[in-house]
mmCIF file of C-alpha atoms in Angstrom:
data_model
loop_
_atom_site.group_PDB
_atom_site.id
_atom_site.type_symbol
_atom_site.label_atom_id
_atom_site.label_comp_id
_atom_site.label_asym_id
_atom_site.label_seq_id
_atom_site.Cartn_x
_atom_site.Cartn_y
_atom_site.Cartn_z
ATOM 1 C CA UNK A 35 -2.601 128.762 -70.783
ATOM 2 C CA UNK A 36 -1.199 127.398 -73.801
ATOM 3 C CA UNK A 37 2.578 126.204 -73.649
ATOM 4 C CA UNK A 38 3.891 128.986 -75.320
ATOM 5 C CA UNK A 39 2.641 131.766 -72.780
ATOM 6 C CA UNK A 40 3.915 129.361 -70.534
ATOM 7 C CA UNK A 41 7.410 129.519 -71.407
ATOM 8 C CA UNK A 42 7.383 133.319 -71.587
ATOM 9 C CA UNK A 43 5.967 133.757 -68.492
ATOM 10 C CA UNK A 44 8.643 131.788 -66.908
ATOM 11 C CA UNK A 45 11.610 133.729 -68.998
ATOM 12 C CA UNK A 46 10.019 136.921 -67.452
ATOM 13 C CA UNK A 47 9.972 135.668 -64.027
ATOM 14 C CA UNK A 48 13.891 134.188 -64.396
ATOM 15 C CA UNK A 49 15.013 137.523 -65.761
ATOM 16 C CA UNK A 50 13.157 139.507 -62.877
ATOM 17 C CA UNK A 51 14.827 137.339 -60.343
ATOM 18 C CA UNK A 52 18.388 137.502 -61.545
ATOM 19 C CA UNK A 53 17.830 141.664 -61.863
ATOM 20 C CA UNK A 54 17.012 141.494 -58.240
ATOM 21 C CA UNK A 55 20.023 139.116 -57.208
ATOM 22 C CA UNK A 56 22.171 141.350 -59.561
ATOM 23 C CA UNK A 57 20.787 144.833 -57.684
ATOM 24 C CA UNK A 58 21.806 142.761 -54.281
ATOM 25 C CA UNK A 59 24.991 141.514 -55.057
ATOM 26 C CA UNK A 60 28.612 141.829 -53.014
ATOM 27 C CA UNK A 61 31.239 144.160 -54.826
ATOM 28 C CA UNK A 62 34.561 142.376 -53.679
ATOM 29 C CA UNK A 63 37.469 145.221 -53.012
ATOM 30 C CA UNK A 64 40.749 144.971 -55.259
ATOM 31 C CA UNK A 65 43.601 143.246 -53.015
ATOM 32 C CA UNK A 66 46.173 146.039 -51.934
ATOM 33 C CA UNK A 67 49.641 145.380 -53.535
ATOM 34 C CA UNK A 68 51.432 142.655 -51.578
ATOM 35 C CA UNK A 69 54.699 144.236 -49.823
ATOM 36 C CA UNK A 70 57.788 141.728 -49.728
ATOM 37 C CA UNK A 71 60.388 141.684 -47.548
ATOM 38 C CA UNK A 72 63.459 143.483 -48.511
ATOM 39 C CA UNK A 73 66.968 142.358 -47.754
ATOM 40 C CA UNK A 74 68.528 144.736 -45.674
ATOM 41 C CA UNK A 75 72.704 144.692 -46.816
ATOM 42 C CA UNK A 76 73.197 147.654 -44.440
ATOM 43 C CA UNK A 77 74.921 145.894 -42.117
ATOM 44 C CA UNK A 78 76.089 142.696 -43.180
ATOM 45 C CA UNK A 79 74.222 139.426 -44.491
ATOM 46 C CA UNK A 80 71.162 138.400 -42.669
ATOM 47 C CA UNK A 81 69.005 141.250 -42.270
ATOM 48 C CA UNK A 82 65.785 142.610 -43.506
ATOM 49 C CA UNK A 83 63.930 145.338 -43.362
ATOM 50 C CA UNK A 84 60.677 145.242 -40.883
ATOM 51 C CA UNK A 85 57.573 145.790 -43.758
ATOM 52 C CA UNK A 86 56.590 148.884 -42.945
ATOM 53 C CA UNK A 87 59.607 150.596 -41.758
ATOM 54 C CA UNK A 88 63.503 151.384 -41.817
ATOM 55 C CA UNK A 89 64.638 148.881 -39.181
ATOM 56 C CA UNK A 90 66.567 146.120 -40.423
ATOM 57 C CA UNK A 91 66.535 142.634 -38.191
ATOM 58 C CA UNK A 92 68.364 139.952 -37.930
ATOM 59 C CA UNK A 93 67.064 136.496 -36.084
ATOM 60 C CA UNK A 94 70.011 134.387 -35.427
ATOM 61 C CA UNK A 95 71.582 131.867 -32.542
ATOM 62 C CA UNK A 96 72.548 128.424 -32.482
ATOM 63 C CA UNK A 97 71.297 124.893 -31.313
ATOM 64 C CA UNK A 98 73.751 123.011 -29.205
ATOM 65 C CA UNK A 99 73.405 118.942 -28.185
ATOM 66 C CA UNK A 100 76.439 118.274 -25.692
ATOM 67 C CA UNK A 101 77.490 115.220 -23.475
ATOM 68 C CA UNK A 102 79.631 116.347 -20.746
ATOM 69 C CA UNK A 103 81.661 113.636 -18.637
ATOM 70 C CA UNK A 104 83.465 114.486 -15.117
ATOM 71 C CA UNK A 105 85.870 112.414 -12.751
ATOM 72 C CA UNK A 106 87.355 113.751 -9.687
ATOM 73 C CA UNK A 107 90.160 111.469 -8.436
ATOM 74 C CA UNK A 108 88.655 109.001 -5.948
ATOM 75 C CA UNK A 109 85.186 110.124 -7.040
ATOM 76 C CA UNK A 110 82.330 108.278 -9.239
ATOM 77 C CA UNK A 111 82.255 109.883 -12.461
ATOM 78 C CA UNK A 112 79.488 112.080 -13.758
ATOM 79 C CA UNK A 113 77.721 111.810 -16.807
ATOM 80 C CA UNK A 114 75.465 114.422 -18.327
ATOM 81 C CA UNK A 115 73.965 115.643 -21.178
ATOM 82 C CA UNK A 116 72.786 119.326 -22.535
ATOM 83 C CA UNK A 117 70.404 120.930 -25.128
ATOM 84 C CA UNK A 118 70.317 124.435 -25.730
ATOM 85 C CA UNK A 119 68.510 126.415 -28.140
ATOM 86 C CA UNK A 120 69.987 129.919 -28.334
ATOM 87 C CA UNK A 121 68.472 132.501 -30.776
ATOM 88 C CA UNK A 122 69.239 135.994 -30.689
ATOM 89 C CA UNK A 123 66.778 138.681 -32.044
ATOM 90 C CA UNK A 124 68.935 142.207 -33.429
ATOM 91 C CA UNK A 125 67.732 145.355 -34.712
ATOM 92 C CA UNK A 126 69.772 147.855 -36.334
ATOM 93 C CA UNK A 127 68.534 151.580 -37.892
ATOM 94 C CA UNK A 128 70.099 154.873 -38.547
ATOM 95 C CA UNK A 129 69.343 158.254 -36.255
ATOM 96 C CA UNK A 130 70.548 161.569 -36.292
ATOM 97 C CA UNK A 131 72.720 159.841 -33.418
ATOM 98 C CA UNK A 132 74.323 157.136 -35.107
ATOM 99 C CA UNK A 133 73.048 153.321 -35.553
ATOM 100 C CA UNK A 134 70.474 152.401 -33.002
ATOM 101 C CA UNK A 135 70.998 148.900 -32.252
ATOM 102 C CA UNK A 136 69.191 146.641 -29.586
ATOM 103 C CA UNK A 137 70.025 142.923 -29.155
ATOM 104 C CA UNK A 138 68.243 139.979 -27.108
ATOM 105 C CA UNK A 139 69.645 136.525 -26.457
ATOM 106 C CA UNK A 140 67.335 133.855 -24.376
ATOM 107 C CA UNK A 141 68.792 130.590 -23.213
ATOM 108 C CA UNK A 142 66.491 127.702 -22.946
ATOM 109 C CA UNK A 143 68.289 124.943 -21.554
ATOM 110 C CA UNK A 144 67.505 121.296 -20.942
ATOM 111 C CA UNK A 145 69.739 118.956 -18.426
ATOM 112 C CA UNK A 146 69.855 115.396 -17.608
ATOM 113 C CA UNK A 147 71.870 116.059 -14.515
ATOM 114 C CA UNK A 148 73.096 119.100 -13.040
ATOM 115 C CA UNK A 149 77.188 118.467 -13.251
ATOM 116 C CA UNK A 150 77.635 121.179 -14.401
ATOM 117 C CA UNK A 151 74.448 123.128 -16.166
ATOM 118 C CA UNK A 152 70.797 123.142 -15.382
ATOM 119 C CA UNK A 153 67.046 123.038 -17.027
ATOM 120 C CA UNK A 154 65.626 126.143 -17.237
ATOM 121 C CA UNK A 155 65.370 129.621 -19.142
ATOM 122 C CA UNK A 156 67.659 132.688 -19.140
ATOM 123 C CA UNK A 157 67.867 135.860 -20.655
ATOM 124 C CA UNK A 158 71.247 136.072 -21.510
ATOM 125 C CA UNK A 159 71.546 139.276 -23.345
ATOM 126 C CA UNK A 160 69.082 142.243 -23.643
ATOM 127 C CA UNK A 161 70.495 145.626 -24.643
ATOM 128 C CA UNK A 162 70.651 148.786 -26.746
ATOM 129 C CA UNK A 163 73.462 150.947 -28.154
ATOM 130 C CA UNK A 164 73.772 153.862 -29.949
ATOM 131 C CA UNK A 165 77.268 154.234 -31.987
ATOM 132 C CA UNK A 166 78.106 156.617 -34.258
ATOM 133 C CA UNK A 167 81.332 154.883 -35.812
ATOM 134 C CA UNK A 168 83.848 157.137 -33.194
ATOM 135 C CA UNK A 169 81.165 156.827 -29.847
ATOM 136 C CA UNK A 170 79.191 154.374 -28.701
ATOM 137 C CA UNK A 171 76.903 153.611 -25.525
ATOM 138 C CA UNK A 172 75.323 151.133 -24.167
ATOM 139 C CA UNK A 173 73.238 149.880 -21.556
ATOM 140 C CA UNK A 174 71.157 146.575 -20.641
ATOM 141 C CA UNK A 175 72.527 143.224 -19.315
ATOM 142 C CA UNK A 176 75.382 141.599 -21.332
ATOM 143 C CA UNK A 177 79.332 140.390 -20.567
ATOM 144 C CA UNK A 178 80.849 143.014 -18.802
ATOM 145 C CA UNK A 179 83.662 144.983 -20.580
ATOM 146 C CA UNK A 180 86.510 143.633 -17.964
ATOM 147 C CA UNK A 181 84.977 139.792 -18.976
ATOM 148 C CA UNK A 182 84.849 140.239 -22.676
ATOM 149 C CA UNK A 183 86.916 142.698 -23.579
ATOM 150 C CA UNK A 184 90.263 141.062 -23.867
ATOM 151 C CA UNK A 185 88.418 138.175 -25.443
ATOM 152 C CA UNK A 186 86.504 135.592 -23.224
ATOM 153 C CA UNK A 187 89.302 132.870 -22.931
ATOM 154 C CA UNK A 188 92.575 132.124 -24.818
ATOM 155 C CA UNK A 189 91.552 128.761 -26.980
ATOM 156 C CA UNK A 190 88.592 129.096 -27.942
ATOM 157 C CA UNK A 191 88.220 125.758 -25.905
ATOM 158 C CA UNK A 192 84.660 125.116 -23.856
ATOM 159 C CA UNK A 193 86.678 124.678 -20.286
ATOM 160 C CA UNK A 194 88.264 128.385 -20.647
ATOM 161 C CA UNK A 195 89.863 128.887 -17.339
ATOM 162 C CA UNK A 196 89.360 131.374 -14.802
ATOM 163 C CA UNK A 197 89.434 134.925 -15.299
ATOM 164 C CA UNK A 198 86.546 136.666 -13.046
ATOM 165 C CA UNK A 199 84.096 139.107 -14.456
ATOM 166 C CA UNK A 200 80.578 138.967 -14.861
ATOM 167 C CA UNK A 201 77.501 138.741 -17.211
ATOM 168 C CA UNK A 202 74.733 141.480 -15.298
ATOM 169 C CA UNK A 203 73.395 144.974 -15.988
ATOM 170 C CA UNK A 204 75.489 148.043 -16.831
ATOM 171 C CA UNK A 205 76.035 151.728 -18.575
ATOM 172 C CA UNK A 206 79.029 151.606 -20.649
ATOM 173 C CA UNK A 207 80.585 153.896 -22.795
ATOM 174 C CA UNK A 208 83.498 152.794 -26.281
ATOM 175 C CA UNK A 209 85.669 155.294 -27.600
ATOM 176 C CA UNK A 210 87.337 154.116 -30.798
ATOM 177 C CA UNK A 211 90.171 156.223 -32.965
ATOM 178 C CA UNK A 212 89.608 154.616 -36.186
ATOM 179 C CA UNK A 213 93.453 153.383 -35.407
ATOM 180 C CA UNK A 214 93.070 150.591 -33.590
ATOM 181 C CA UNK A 215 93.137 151.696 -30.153
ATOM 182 C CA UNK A 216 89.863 151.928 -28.124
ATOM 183 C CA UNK A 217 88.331 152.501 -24.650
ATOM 184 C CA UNK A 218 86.021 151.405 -22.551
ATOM 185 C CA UNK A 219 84.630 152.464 -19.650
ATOM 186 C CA UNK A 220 81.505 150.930 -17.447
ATOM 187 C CA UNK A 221 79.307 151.106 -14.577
ATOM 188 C CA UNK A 222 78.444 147.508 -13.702
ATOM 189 C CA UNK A 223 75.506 146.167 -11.307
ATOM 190 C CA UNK A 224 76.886 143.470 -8.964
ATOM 191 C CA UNK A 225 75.240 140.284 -9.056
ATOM 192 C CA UNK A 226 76.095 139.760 -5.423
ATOM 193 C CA UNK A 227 74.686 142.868 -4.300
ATOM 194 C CA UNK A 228 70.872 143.402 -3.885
ATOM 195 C CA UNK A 229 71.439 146.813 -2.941
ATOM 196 C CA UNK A 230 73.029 149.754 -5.061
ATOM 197 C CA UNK A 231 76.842 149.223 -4.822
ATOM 198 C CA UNK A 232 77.580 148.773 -8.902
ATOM 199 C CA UNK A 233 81.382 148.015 -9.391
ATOM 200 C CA UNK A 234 83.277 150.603 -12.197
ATOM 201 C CA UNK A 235 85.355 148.908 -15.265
ATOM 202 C CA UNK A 236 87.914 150.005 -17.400
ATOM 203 C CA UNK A 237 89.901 148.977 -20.548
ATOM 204 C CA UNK A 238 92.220 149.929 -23.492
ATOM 205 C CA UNK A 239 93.083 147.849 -26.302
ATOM 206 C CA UNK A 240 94.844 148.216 -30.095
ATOM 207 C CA UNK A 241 94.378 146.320 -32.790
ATOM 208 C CA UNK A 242 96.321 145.823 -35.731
ATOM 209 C CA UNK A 243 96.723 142.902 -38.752
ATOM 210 C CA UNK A 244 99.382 141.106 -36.354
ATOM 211 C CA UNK A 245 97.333 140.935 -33.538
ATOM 212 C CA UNK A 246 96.624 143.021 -30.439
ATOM 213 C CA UNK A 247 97.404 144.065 -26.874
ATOM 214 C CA UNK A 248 94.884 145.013 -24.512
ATOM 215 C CA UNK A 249 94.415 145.556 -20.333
ATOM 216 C CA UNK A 250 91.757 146.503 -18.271
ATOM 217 C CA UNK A 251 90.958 147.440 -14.367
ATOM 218 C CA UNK A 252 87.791 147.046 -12.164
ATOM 219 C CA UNK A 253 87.090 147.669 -8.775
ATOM 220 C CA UNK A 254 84.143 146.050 -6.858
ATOM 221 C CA UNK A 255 82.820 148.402 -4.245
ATOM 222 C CA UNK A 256 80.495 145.790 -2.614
ATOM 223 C CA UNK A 257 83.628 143.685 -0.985
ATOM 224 C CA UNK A 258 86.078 146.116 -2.022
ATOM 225 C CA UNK A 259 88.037 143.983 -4.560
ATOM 226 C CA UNK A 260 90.481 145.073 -7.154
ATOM 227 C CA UNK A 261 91.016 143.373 -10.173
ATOM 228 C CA UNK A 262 93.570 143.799 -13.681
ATOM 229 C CA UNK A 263 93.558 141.918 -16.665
ATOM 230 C CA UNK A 264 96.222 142.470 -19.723
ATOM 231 C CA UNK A 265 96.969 140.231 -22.844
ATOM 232 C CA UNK A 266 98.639 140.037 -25.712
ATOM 233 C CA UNK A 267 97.753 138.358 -28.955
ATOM 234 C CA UNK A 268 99.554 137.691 -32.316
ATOM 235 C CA UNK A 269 98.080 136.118 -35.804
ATOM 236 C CA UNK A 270 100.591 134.318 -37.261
ATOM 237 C CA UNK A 271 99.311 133.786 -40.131
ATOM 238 C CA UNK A 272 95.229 133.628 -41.352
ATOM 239 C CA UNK A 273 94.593 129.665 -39.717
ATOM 240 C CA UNK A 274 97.046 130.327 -36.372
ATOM 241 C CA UNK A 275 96.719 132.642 -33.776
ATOM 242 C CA UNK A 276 98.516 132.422 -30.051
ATOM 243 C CA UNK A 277 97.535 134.914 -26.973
ATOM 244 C CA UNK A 278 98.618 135.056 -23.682
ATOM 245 C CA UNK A 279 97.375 136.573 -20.436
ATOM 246 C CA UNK A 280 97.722 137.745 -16.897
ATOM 247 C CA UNK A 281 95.322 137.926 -14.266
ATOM 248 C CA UNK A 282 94.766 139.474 -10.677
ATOM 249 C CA UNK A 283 92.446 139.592 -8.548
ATOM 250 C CA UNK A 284 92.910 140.669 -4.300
ATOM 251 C CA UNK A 285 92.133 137.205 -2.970
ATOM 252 C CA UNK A 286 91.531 139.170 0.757
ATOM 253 C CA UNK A 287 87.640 139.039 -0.401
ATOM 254 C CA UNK A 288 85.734 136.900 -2.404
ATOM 255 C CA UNK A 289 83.929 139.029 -5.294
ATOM 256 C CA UNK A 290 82.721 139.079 -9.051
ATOM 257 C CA UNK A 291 86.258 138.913 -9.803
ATOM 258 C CA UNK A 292 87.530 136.554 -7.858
ATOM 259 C CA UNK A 293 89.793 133.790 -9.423
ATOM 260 C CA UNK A 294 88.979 129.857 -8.813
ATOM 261 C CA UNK A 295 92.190 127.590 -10.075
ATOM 262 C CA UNK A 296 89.490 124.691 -10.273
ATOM 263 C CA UNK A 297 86.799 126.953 -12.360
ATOM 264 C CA UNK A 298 84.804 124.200 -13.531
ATOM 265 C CA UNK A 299 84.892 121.184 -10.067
ATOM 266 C CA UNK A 300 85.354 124.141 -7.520
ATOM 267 C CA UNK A 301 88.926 124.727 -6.248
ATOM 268 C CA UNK A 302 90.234 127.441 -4.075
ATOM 269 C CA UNK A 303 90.700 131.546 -4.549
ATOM 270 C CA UNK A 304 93.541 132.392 -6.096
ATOM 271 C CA UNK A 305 95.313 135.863 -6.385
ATOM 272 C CA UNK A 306 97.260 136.012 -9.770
ATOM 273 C CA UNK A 307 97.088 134.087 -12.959
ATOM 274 C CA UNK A 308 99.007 133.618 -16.670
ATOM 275 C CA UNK A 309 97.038 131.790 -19.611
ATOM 276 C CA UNK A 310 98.025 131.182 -22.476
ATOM 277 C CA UNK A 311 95.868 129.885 -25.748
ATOM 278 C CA UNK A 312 96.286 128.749 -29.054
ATOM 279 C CA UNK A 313 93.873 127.977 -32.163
ATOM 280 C CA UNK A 314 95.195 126.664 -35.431
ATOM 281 C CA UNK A 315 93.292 125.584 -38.513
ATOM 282 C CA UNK A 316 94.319 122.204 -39.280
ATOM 283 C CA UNK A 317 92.654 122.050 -42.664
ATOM 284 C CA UNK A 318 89.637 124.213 -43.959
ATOM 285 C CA UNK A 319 87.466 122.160 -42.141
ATOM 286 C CA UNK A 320 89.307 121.041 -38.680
ATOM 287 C CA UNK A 321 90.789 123.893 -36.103
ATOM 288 C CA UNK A 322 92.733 122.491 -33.007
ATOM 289 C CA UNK A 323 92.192 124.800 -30.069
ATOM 290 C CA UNK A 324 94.085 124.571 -26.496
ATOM 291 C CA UNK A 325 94.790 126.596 -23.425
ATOM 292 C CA UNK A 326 96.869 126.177 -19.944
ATOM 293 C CA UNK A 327 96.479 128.045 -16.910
ATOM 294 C CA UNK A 328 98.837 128.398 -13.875
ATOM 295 C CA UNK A 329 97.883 130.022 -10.226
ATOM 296 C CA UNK A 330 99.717 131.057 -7.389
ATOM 297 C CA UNK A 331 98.161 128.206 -5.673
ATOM 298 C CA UNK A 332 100.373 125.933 -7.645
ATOM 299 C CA UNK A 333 97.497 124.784 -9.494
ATOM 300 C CA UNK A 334 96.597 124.349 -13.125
ATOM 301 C CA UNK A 335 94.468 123.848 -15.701
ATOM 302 C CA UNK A 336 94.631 122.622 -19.322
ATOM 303 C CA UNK A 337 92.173 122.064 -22.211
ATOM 304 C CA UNK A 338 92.896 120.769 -25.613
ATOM 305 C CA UNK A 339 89.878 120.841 -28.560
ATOM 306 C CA UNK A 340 89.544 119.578 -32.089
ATOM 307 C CA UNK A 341 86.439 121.485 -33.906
ATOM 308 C CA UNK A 342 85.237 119.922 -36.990
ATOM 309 C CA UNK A 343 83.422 121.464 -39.540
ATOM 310 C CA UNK A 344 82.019 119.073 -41.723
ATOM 311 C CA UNK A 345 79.045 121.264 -43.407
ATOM 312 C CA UNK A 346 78.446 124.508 -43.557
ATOM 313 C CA UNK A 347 77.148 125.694 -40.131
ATOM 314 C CA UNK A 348 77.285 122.148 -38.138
ATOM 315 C CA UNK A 349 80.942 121.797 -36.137
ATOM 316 C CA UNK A 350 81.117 118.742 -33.949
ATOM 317 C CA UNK A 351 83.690 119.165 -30.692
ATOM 318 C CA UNK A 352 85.225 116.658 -28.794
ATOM 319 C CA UNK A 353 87.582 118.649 -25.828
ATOM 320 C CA UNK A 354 89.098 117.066 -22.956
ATOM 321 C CA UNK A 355 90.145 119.190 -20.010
ATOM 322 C CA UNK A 356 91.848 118.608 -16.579
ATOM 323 C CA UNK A 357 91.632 120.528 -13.265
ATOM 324 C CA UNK A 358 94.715 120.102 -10.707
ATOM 325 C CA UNK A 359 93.438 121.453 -7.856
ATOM 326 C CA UNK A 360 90.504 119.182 -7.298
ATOM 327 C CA UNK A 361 92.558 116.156 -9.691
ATOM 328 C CA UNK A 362 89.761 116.164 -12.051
ATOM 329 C CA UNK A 363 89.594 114.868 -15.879
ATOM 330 C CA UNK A 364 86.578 116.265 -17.584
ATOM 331 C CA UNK A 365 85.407 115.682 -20.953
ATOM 332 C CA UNK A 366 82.725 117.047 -23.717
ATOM 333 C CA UNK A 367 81.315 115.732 -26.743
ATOM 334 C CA UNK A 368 79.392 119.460 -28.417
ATOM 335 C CA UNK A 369 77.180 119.006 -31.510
ATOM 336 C CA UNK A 370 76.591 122.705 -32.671
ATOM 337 C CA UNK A 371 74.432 123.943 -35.495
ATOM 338 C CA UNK A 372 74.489 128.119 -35.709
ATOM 339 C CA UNK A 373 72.588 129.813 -37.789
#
């Protein structure tokens, strides 16, 4: 064979292969359309819609570093430290019903000593609502209504004082008049109780631009204790607010809402209690925050609190507090990044 058939035999054989490979090869599908997440402004900043569906989330919480210092007079002092990482996890979408919301907070909690907190992990919130704008109800674990809803503490300072009530399980129910004025009744599981003896909870409150006035009941059928809370708060102006607030609990029984005058180094029961709180905005960037407490045991307690702001979600706390009862000075040092 002379060169030239050689060369065409070998273009005939090259073309017959690459047919073949050709006949064999791999069609590759189109990608589908890539779906981005869209911002959800439905209810506020932060959400976004779930690809896929109409439920809007939000993933939020905070990161907390804090140094906590205690000294009982006559005692050693304590020194401890704490890391928390908080996030909370909340989904919002409308039904025939109203907005169906469910929220979850988990705790996870690290502890050089165990002063005052400990190392571990807790579901602190986990429940759902339904709320139509006049209605609402609820049920899961979160603060009870007789805890939260006159507002958790008078300050805000980190030692808060006592005031009884309870972070557990319950079936609540919000009634709000588009005026201001709202109620709130609840059936609460007691944390005490393994068996089925859930305490009952009641409140009222209005609300206005000056401020608000609020009171609520609750009676806990495991140890038969009745307890009242009512408050009063006023906004000054925008930056200064000042509340004050009485307390009772039947000090016959120790329950849920049972009053300690040393809440933080473990005093005794008391029966009756005023607080009062104030917060003021120093500057745009620096709040002072204080409370004081006086029982019918004679005792008190008092924290004062300056929080710094210096960036945008970052506030730095230094509070110190003191406990009469057990003659304690306790301090905290709170690094706090939310987000």
């Amino acid at each position: 064979m002379n060169i030239k058939g050689l060369l065409i035999s070998s273009a005939a054989a090259i073309v017959a292969v690459s047919g073949a490979q050709a006949a064999d090869a791999i069609v590759v599908a189109e990608p589908e359309p890539m779906e981005y997440v869209r911002i959800c402004d439905t209810y506020g900043t932060g959400y976004f819609y779930i690809p896929g569906t109409e439920t809007c989330l939000k993933i939020g919480g905070y990161l907390r570093y804090q140094m906590n210092y205690v000294k009982p007079d006559g005692s050693d002092y304590a020194f401890d430290k704490l890391a928390r990482f908080a996030p909370t996890f909340t989904a919002k979408n409308q039904t025939e019903w109203g907005t169906l919301t469910s929220h979850a907070q988990v705790l996870f909690d690290w502890a050089s000593g165990s002063t005052f907190y400990g190392t571990g992990t807790a579901l602190e919130h986990a429940y759902i609502s339904l709320d139509n704008g006049t209605s609402s109800f609820l049920v899961g674990k979160t603060d009870t209504p007789f805890y939260e809803f006159l507002g958790f503490w008078a300050g805000p300072t980190i030692h808060e004082g006592a005031y009884g009530g309870a972070n557990t399980g319950q079936l609540r129910y919000t009634y709000n008049a588009g005026n201001g004025f709202s109620f709130v009744a609840a059936v609460v599981e007691n944390p005490n109780d393994n068996d089925f003896h859930p305490s009952v909870e009641g409140g009222v409150s209005y609300t206005q631009d000056w401020g608000w006035v609020a009171g609520a009941v609750a009676y806990d059928t495991f140890v038969e204790q009745f307890a009242a809370r009512a408050g009063i708060g006023f906004n000054f102006t925008p930056a200064i607010s000042f509340s004050l607030h009485g307390m009772y609990a039947d000090d016959d029984v120790a329950g849920m809402y049972s009053l300690n005058d040393a809440p933080w180094t473990g005093g005794n029961q008391a029966e009756w209690a005023v607080l009062a709180g104030v917060s003021a905005g120093l500057t745009d960037k620096v709040t002072l925050n204080g409370h004081f407490q006086y029982l019918d045991t004679e005792e008190w307690n008092a924290a004062v609190n300056l929080a710094w702001t210096p960036v945008n979600g970052l506030t730095i706390t230094p509070e110190v507090a003191y406990e009469s009862s057990t003659e304690s000075t306790i301090g905290f040092l709170r690094f706090q990044r939310n987000f």
